[in-house]
mmCIF file with all atom_site columns, C-alpha atoms in Angstrom:
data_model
loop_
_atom_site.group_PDB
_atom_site.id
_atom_site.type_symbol
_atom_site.label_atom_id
_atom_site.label_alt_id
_atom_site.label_comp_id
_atom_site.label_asym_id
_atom_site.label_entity_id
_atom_site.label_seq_id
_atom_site.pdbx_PDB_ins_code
_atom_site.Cartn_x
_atom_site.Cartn_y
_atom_site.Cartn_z
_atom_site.occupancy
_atom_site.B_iso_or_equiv
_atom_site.pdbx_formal_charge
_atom_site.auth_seq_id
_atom_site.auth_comp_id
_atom_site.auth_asym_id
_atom_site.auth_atom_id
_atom_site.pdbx_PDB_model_num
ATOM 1   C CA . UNK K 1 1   ? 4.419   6.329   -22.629 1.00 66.00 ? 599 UNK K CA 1
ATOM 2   C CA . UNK K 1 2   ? 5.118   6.606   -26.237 1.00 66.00 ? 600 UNK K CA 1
ATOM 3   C CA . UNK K 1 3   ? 1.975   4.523   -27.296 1.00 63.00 ? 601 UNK K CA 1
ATOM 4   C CA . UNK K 1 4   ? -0.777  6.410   -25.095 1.00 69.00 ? 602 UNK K CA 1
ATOM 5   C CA . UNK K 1 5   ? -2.815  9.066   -26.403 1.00 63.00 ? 603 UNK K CA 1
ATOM 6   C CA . UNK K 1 6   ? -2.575  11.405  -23.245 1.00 64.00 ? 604 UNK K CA 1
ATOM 7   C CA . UNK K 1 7   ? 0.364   12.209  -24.783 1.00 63.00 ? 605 UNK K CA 1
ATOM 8   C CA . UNK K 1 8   ? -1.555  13.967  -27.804 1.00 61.00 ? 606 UNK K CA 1
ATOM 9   C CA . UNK K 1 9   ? -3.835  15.168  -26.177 1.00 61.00 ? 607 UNK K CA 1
ATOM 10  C CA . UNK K 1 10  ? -1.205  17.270  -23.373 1.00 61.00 ? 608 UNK K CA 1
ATOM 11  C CA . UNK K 1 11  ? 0.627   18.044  -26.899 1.00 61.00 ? 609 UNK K CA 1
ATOM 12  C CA . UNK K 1 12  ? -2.726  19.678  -27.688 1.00 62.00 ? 610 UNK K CA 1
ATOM 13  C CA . UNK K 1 13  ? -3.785  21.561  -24.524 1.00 58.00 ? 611 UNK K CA 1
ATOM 14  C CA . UNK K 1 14  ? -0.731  23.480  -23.646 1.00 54.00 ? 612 UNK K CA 1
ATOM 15  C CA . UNK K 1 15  ? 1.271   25.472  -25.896 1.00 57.00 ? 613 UNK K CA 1
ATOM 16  C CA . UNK K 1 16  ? 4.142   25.988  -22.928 1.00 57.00 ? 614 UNK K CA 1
ATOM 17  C CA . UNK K 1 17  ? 4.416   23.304  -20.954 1.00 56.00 ? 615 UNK K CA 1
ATOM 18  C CA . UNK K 1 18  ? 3.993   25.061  -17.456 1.00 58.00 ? 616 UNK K CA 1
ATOM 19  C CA . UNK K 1 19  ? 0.603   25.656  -18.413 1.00 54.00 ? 617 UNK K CA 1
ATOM 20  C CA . UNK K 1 20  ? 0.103   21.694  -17.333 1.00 53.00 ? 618 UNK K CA 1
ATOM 21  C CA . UNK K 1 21  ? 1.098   22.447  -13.903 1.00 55.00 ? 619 UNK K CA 1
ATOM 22  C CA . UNK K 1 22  ? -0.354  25.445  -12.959 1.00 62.00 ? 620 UNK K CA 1
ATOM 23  C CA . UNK K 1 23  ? -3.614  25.582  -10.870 1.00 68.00 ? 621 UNK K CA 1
ATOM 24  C CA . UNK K 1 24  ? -5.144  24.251  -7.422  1.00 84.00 ? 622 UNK K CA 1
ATOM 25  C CA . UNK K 1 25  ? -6.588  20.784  -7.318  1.00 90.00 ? 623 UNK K CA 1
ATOM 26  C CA . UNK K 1 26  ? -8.485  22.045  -4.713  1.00 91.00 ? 624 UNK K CA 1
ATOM 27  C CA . UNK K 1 27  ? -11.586 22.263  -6.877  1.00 93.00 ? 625 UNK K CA 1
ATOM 28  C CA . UNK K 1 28  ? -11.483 18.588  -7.340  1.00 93.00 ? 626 UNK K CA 1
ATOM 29  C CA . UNK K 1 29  ? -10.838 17.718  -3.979  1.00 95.00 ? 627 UNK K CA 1
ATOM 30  C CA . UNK K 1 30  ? -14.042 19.757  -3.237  1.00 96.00 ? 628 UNK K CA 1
ATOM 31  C CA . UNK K 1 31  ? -15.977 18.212  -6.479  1.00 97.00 ? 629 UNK K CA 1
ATOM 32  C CA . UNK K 1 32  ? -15.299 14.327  -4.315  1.00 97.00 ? 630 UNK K CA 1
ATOM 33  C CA . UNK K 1 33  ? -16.294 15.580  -1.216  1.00 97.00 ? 631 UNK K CA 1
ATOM 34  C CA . UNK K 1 34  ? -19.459 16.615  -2.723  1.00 98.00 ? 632 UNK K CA 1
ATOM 35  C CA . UNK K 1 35  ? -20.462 13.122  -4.792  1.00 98.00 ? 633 UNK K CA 1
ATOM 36  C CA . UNK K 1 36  ? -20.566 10.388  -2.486  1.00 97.00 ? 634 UNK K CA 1
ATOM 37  C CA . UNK K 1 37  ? -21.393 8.014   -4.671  1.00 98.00 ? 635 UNK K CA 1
ATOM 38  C CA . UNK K 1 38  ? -17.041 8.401   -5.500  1.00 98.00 ? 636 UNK K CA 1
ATOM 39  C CA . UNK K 1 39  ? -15.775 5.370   -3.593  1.00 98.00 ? 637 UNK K CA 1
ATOM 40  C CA . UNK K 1 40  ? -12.043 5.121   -5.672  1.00 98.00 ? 638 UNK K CA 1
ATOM 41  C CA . UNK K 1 41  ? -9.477  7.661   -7.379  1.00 96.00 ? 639 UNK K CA 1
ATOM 42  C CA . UNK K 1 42  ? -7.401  6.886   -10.314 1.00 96.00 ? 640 UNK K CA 1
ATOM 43  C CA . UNK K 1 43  ? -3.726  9.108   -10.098 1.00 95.00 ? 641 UNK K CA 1
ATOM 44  C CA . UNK K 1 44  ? -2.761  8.807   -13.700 1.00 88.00 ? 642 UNK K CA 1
ATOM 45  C CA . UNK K 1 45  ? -0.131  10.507  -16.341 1.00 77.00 ? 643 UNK K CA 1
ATOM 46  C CA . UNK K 1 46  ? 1.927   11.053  -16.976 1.00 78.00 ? 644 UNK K CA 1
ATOM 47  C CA . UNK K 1 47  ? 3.445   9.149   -13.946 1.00 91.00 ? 645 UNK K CA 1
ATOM 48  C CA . UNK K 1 48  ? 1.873   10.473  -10.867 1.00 93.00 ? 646 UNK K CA 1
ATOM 49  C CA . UNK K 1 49  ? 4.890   9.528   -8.932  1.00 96.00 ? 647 UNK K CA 1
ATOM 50  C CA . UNK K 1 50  ? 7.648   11.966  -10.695 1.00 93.00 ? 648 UNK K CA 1
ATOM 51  C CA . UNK K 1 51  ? 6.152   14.417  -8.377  1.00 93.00 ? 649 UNK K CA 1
ATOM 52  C CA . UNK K 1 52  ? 7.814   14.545  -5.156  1.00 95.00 ? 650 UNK K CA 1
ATOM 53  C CA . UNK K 1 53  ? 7.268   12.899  -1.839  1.00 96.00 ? 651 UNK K CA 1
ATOM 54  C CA . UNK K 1 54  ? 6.033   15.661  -0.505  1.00 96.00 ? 652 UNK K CA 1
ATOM 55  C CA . UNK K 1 55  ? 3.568   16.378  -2.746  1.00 94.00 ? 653 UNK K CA 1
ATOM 56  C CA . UNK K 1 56  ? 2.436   13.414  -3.338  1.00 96.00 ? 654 UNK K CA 1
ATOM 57  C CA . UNK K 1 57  ? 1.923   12.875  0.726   1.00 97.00 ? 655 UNK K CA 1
ATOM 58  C CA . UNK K 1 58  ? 0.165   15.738  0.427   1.00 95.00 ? 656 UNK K CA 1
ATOM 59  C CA . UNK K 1 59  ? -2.410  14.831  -2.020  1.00 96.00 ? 657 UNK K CA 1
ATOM 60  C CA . UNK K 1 60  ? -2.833  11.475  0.156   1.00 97.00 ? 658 UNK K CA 1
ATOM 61  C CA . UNK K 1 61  ? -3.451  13.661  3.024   1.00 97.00 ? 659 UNK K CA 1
ATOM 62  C CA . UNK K 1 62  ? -6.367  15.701  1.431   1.00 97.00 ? 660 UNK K CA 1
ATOM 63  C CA . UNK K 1 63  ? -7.819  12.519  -0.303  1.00 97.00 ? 661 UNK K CA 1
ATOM 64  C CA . UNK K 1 64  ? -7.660  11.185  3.222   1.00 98.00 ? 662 UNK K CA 1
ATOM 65  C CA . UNK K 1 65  ? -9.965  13.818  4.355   1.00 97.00 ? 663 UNK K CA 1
ATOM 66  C CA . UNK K 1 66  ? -13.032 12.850  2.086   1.00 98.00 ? 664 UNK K CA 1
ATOM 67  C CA . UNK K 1 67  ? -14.509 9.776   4.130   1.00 97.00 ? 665 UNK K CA 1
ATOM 68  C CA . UNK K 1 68  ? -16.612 8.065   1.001   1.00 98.00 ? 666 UNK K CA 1
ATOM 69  C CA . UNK K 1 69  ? -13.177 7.433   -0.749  1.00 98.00 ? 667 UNK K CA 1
ATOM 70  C CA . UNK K 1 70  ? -12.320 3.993   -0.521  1.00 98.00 ? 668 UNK K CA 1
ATOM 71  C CA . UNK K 1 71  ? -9.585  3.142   -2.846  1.00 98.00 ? 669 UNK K CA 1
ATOM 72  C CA . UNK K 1 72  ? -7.203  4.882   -4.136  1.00 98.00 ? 670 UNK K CA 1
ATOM 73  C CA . UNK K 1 73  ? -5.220  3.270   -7.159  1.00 97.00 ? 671 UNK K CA 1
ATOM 74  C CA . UNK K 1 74  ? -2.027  4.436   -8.670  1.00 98.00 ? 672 UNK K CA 1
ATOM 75  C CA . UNK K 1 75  ? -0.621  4.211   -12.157 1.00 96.00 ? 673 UNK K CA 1
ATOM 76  C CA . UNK K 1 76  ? 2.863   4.207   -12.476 1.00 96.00 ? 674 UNK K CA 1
ATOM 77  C CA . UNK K 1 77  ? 5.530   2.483   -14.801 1.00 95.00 ? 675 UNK K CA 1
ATOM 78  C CA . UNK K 1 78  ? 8.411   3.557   -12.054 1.00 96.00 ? 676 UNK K CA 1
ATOM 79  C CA . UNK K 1 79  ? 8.616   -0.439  -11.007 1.00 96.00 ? 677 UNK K CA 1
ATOM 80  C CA . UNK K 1 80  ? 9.934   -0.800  -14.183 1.00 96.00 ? 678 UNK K CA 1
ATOM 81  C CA . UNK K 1 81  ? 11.511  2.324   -15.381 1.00 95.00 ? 679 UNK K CA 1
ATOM 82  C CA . UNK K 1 82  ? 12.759  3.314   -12.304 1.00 96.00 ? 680 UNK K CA 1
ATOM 83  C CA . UNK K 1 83  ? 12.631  1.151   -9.443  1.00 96.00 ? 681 UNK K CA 1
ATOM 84  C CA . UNK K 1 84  ? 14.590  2.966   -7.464  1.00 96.00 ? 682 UNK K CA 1
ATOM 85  C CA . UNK K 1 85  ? 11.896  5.607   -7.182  1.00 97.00 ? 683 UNK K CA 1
ATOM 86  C CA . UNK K 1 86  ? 10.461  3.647   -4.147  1.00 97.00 ? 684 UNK K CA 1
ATOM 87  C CA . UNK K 1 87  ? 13.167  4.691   -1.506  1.00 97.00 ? 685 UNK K CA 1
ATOM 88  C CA . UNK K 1 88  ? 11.720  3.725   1.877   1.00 96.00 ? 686 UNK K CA 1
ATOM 89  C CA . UNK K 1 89  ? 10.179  6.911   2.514   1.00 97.00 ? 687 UNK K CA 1
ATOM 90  C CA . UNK K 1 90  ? 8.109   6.739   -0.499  1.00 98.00 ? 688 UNK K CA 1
ATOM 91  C CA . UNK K 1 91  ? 6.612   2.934   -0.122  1.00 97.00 ? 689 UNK K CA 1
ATOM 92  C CA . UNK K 1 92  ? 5.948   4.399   4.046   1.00 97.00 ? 690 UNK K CA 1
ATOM 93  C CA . UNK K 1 93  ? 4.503   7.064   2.368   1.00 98.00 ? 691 UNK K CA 1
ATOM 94  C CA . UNK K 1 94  ? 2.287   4.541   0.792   1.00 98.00 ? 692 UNK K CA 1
ATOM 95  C CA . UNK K 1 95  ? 1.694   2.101   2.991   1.00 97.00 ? 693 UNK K CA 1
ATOM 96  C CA . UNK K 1 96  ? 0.527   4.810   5.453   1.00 97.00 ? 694 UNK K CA 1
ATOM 97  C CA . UNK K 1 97  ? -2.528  3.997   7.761   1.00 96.00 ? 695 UNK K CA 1
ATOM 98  C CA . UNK K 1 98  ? -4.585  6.213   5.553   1.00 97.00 ? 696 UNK K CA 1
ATOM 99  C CA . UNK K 1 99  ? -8.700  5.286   5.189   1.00 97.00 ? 697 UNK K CA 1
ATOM 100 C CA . UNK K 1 100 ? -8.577  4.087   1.664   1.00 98.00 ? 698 UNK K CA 1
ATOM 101 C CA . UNK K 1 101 ? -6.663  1.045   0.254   1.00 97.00 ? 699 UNK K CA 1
ATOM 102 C CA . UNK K 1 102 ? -3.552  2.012   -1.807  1.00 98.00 ? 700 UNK K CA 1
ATOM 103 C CA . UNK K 1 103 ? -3.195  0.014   -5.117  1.00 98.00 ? 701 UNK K CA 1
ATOM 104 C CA . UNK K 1 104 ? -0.400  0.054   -7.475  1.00 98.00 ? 702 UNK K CA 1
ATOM 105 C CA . UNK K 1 105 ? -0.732  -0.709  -11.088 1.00 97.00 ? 703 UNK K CA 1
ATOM 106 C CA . UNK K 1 106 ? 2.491   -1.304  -12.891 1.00 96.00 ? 704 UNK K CA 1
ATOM 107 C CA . UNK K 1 107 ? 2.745   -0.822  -16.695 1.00 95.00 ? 705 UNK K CA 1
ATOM 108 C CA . UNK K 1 108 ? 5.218   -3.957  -17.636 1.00 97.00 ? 706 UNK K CA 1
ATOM 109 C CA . UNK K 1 109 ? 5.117   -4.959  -21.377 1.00 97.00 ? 707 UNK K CA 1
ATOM 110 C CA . UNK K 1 110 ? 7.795   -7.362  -21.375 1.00 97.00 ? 708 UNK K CA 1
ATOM 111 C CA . UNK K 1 111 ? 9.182   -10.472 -19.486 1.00 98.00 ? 709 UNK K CA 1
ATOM 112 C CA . UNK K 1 112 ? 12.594  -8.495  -20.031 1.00 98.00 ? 710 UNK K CA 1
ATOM 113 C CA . UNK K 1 113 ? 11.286  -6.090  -18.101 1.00 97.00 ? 711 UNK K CA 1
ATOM 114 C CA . UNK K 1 114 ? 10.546  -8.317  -14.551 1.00 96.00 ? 712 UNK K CA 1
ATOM 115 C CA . UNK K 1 115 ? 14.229  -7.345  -13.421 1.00 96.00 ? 713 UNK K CA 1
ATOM 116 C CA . UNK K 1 116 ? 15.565  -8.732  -10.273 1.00 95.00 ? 714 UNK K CA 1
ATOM 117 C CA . UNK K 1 117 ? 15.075  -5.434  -8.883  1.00 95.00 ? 715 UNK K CA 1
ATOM 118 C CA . UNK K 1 118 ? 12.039  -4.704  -10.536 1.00 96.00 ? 716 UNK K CA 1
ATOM 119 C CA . UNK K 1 119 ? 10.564  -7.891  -8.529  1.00 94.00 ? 717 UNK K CA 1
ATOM 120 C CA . UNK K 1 120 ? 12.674  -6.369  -4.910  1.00 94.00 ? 718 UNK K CA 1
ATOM 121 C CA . UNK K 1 121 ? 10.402  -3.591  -5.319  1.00 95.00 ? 719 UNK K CA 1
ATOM 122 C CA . UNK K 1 122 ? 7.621   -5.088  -5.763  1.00 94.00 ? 720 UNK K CA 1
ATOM 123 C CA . UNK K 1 123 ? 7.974   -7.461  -2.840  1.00 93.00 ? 721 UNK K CA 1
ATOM 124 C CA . UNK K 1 124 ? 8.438   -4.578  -0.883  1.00 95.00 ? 722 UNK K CA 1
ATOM 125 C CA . UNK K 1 125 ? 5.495   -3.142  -1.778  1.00 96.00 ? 723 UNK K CA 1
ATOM 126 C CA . UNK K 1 126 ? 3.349   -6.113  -1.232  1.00 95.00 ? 724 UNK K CA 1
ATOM 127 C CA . UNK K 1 127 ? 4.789   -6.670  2.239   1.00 95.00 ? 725 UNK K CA 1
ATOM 128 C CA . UNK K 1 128 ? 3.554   -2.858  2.939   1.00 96.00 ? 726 UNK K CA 1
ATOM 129 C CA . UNK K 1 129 ? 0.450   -3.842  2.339   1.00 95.00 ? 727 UNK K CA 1
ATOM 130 C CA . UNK K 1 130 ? -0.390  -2.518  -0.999  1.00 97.00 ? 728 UNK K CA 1
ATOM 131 C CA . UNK K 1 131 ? -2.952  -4.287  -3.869  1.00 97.00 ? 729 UNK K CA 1
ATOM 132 C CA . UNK K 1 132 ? -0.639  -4.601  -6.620  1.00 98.00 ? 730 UNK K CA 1
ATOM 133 C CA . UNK K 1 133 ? -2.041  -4.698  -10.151 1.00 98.00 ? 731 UNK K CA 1
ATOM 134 C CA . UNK K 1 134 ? -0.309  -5.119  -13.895 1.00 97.00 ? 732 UNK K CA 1
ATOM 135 C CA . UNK K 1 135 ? -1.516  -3.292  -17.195 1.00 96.00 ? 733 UNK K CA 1
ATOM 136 C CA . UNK K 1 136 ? -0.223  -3.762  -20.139 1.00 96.00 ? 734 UNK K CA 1
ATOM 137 C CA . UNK K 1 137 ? -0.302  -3.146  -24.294 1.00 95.00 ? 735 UNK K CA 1
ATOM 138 C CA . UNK K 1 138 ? -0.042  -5.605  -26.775 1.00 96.00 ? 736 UNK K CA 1
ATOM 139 C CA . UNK K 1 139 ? 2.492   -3.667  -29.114 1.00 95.00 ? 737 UNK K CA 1
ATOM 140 C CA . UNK K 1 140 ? 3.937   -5.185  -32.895 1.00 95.00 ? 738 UNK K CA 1
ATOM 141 C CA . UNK K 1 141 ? 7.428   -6.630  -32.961 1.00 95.00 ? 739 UNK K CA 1
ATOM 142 C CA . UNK K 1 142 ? 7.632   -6.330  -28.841 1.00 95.00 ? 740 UNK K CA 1
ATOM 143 C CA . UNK K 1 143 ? 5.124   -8.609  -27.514 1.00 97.00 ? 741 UNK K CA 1
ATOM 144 C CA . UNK K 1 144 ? 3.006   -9.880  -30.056 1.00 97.00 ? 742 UNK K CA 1
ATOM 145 C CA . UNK K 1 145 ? 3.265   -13.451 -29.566 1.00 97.00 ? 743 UNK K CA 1
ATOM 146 C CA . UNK K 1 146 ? 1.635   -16.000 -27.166 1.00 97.00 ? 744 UNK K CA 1
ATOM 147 C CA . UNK K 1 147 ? 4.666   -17.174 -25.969 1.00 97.00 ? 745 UNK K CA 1
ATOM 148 C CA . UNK K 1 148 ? 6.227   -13.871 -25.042 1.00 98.00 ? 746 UNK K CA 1
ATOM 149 C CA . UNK K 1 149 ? 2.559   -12.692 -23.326 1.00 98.00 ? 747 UNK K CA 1
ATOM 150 C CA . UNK K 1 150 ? 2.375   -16.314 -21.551 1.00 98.00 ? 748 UNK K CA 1
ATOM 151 C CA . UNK K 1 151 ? 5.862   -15.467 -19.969 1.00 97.00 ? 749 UNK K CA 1
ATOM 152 C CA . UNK K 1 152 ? 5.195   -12.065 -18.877 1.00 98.00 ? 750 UNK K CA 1
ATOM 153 C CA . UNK K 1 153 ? 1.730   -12.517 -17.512 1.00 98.00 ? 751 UNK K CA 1
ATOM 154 C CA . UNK K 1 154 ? 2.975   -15.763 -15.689 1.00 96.00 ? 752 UNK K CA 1
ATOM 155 C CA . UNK K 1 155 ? 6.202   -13.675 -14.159 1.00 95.00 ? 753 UNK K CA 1
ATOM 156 C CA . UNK K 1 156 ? 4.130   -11.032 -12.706 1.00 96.00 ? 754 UNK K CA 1
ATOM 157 C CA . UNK K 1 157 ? 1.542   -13.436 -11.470 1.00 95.00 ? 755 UNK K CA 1
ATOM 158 C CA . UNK K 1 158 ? 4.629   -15.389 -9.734  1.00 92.00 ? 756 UNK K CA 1
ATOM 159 C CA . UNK K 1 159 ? 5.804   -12.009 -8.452  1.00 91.00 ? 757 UNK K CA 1
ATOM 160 C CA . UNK K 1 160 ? 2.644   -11.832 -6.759  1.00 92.00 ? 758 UNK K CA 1
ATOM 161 C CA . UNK K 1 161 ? 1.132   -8.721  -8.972  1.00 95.00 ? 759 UNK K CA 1
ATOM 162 C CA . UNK K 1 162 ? -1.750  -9.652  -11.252 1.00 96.00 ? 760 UNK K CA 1
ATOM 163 C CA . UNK K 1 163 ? -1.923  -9.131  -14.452 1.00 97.00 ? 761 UNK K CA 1
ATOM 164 C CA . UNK K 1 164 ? -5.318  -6.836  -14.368 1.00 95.00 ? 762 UNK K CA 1
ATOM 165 C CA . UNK K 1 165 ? -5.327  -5.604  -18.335 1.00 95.00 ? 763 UNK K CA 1
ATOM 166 C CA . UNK K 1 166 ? -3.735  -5.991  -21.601 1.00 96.00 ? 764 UNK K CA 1
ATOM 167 C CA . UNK K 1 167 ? -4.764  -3.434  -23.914 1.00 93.00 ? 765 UNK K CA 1
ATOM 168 C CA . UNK K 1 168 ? -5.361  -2.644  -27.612 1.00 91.00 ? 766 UNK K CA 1
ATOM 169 C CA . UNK K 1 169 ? -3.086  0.126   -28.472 1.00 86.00 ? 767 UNK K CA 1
ATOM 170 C CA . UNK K 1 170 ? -5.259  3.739   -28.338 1.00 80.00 ? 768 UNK K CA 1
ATOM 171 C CA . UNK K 1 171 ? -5.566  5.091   -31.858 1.00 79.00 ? 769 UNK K CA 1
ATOM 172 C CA . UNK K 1 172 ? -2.098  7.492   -31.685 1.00 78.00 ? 770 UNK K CA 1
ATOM 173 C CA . UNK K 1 173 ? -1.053  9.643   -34.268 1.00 79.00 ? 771 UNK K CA 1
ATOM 174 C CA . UNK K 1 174 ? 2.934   8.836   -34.500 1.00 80.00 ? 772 UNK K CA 1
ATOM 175 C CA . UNK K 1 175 ? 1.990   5.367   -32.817 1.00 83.00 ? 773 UNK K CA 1
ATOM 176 C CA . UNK K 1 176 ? 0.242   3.183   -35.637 1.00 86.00 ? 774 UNK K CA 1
ATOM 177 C CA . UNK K 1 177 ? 3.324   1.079   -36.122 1.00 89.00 ? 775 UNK K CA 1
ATOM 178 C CA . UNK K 1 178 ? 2.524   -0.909  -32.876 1.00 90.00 ? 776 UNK K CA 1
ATOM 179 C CA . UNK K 1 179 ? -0.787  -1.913  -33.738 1.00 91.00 ? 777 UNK K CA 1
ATOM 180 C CA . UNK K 1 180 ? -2.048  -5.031  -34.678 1.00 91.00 ? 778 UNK K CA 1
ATOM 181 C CA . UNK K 1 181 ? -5.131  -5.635  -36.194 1.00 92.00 ? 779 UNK K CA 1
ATOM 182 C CA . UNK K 1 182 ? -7.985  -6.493  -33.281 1.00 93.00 ? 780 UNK K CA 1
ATOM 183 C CA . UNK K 1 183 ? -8.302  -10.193 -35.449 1.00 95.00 ? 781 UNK K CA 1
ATOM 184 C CA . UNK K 1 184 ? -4.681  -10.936 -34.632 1.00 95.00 ? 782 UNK K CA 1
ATOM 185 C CA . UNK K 1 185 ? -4.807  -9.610  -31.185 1.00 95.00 ? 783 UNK K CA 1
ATOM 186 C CA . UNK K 1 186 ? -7.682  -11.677 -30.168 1.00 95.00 ? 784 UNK K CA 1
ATOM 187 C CA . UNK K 1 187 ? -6.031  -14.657 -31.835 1.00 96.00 ? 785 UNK K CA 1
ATOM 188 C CA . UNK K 1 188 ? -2.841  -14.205 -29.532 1.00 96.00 ? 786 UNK K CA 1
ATOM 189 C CA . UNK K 1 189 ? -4.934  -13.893 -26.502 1.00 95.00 ? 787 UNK K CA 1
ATOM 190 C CA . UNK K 1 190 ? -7.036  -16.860 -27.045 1.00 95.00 ? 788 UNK K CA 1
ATOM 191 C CA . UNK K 1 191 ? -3.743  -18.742 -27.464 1.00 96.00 ? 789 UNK K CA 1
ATOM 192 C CA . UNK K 1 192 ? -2.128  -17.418 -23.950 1.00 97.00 ? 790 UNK K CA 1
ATOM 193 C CA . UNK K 1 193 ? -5.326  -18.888 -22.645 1.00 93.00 ? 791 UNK K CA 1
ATOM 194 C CA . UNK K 1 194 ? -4.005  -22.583 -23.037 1.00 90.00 ? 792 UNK K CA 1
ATOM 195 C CA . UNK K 1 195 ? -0.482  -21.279 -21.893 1.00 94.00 ? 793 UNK K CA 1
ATOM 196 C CA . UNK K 1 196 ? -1.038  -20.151 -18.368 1.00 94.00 ? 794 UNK K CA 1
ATOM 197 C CA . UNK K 1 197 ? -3.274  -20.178 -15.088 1.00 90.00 ? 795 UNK K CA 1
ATOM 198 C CA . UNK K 1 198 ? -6.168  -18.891 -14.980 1.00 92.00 ? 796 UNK K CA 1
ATOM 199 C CA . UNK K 1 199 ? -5.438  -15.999 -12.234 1.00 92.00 ? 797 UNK K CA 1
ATOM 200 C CA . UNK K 1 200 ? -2.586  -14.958 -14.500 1.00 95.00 ? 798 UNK K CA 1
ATOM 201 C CA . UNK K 1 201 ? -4.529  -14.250 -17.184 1.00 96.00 ? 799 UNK K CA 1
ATOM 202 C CA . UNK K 1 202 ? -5.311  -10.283 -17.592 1.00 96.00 ? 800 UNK K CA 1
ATOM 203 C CA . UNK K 1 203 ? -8.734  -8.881  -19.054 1.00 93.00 ? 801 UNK K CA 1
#
């Protein structure tokens, strides 16, 4: 995502860009086995599911194998980007039998963005079984009003995915336009407070 400071810091580590995708993951995979005080994964960005199915299975697959693991959560913004993404061979994929829970944690920032196929997909993925979870990032001149944060957290919370975080934009170089001042941000969110439920409301 524009706003996130992985982006900087991938900028920073690789001069060519196949240098990010080079390497086994196998040394990881052995680094869980070994600490079992690991009960959950985080599969993070960029968006863990532009890989293929097949890879992706076969990450699942070795996770799988390492018996302290008990959730595994996803970060993607393909529910809203790209809904399309999960075919039904993808959310089987996901909803496999596998020993850990599967979570999904969306990345909508808008109520614009809770498309009527944004909201197919996730029903889909809730009747597979999955935890579904929201983040999102209060951003200037998007969604920095009460009103506009009410509605979004409410419309995922009726879509049945909570709304888990809403976060202070990282410190970005390129990004500093988004950010209000924490003052302003915490006046917003104690005024979304009044506006919605209580499970709708995101930490």
């Amino acid at each position: 995502c524009r706003f996130c400071f992985r982006k900087s810091q991938l900028n920073d580590q690789a001069d060519d860009e196949e240098d990010l995708y080079t390497g086994s993951l196998e040394p990881a995979f052995q680094y869980l086995q070994a600490h079992s005080e690991i009960r959950e994964i985080i599969l993070t960005g960029g968006d863990p599911l532009s890989v293929t199915n097949e890879a992706l299975k076969r990450i699942l697959e070795r996770l799988n194998q390492i018996s302290h693991l008990k959730t595994v959560r996803i970060h993607s913004r393909m529910a809203v980007t790209l809904p399309s993404r999960f075919t039904p061979e993808l959310v089987s994929i996901l909803a496999e039998d596998w020993n850990f829970q599967v979570t999904l944690v969306s990345h909508f920032n808008h109520p614009k963005e809770i498309t009527p196929r944004a909201q197919s997909t996730l029903r889909s993925l809730k009747k597979a079984g999955l935890t579904l979870l929201n983040q999102s990032v209060l951003l200037k001149g998007v969604n920095d009003t009460p009103e506009c944060l009410a509605t979004l957290f409410q419309g995922l919370y009726e879509s049945g995915i909570i709304p888990y975080y809403l976060h202070h934009p990282d410190w970005t170089p390129g990004t500093f336009h988004f950010r209000s001042s924490i003052e302003k941000g915490k006046q917003i969110f104690t005024q979304v407070k009044g506006l919605i439920s209580g499970p709708a409301l995101p930490k």
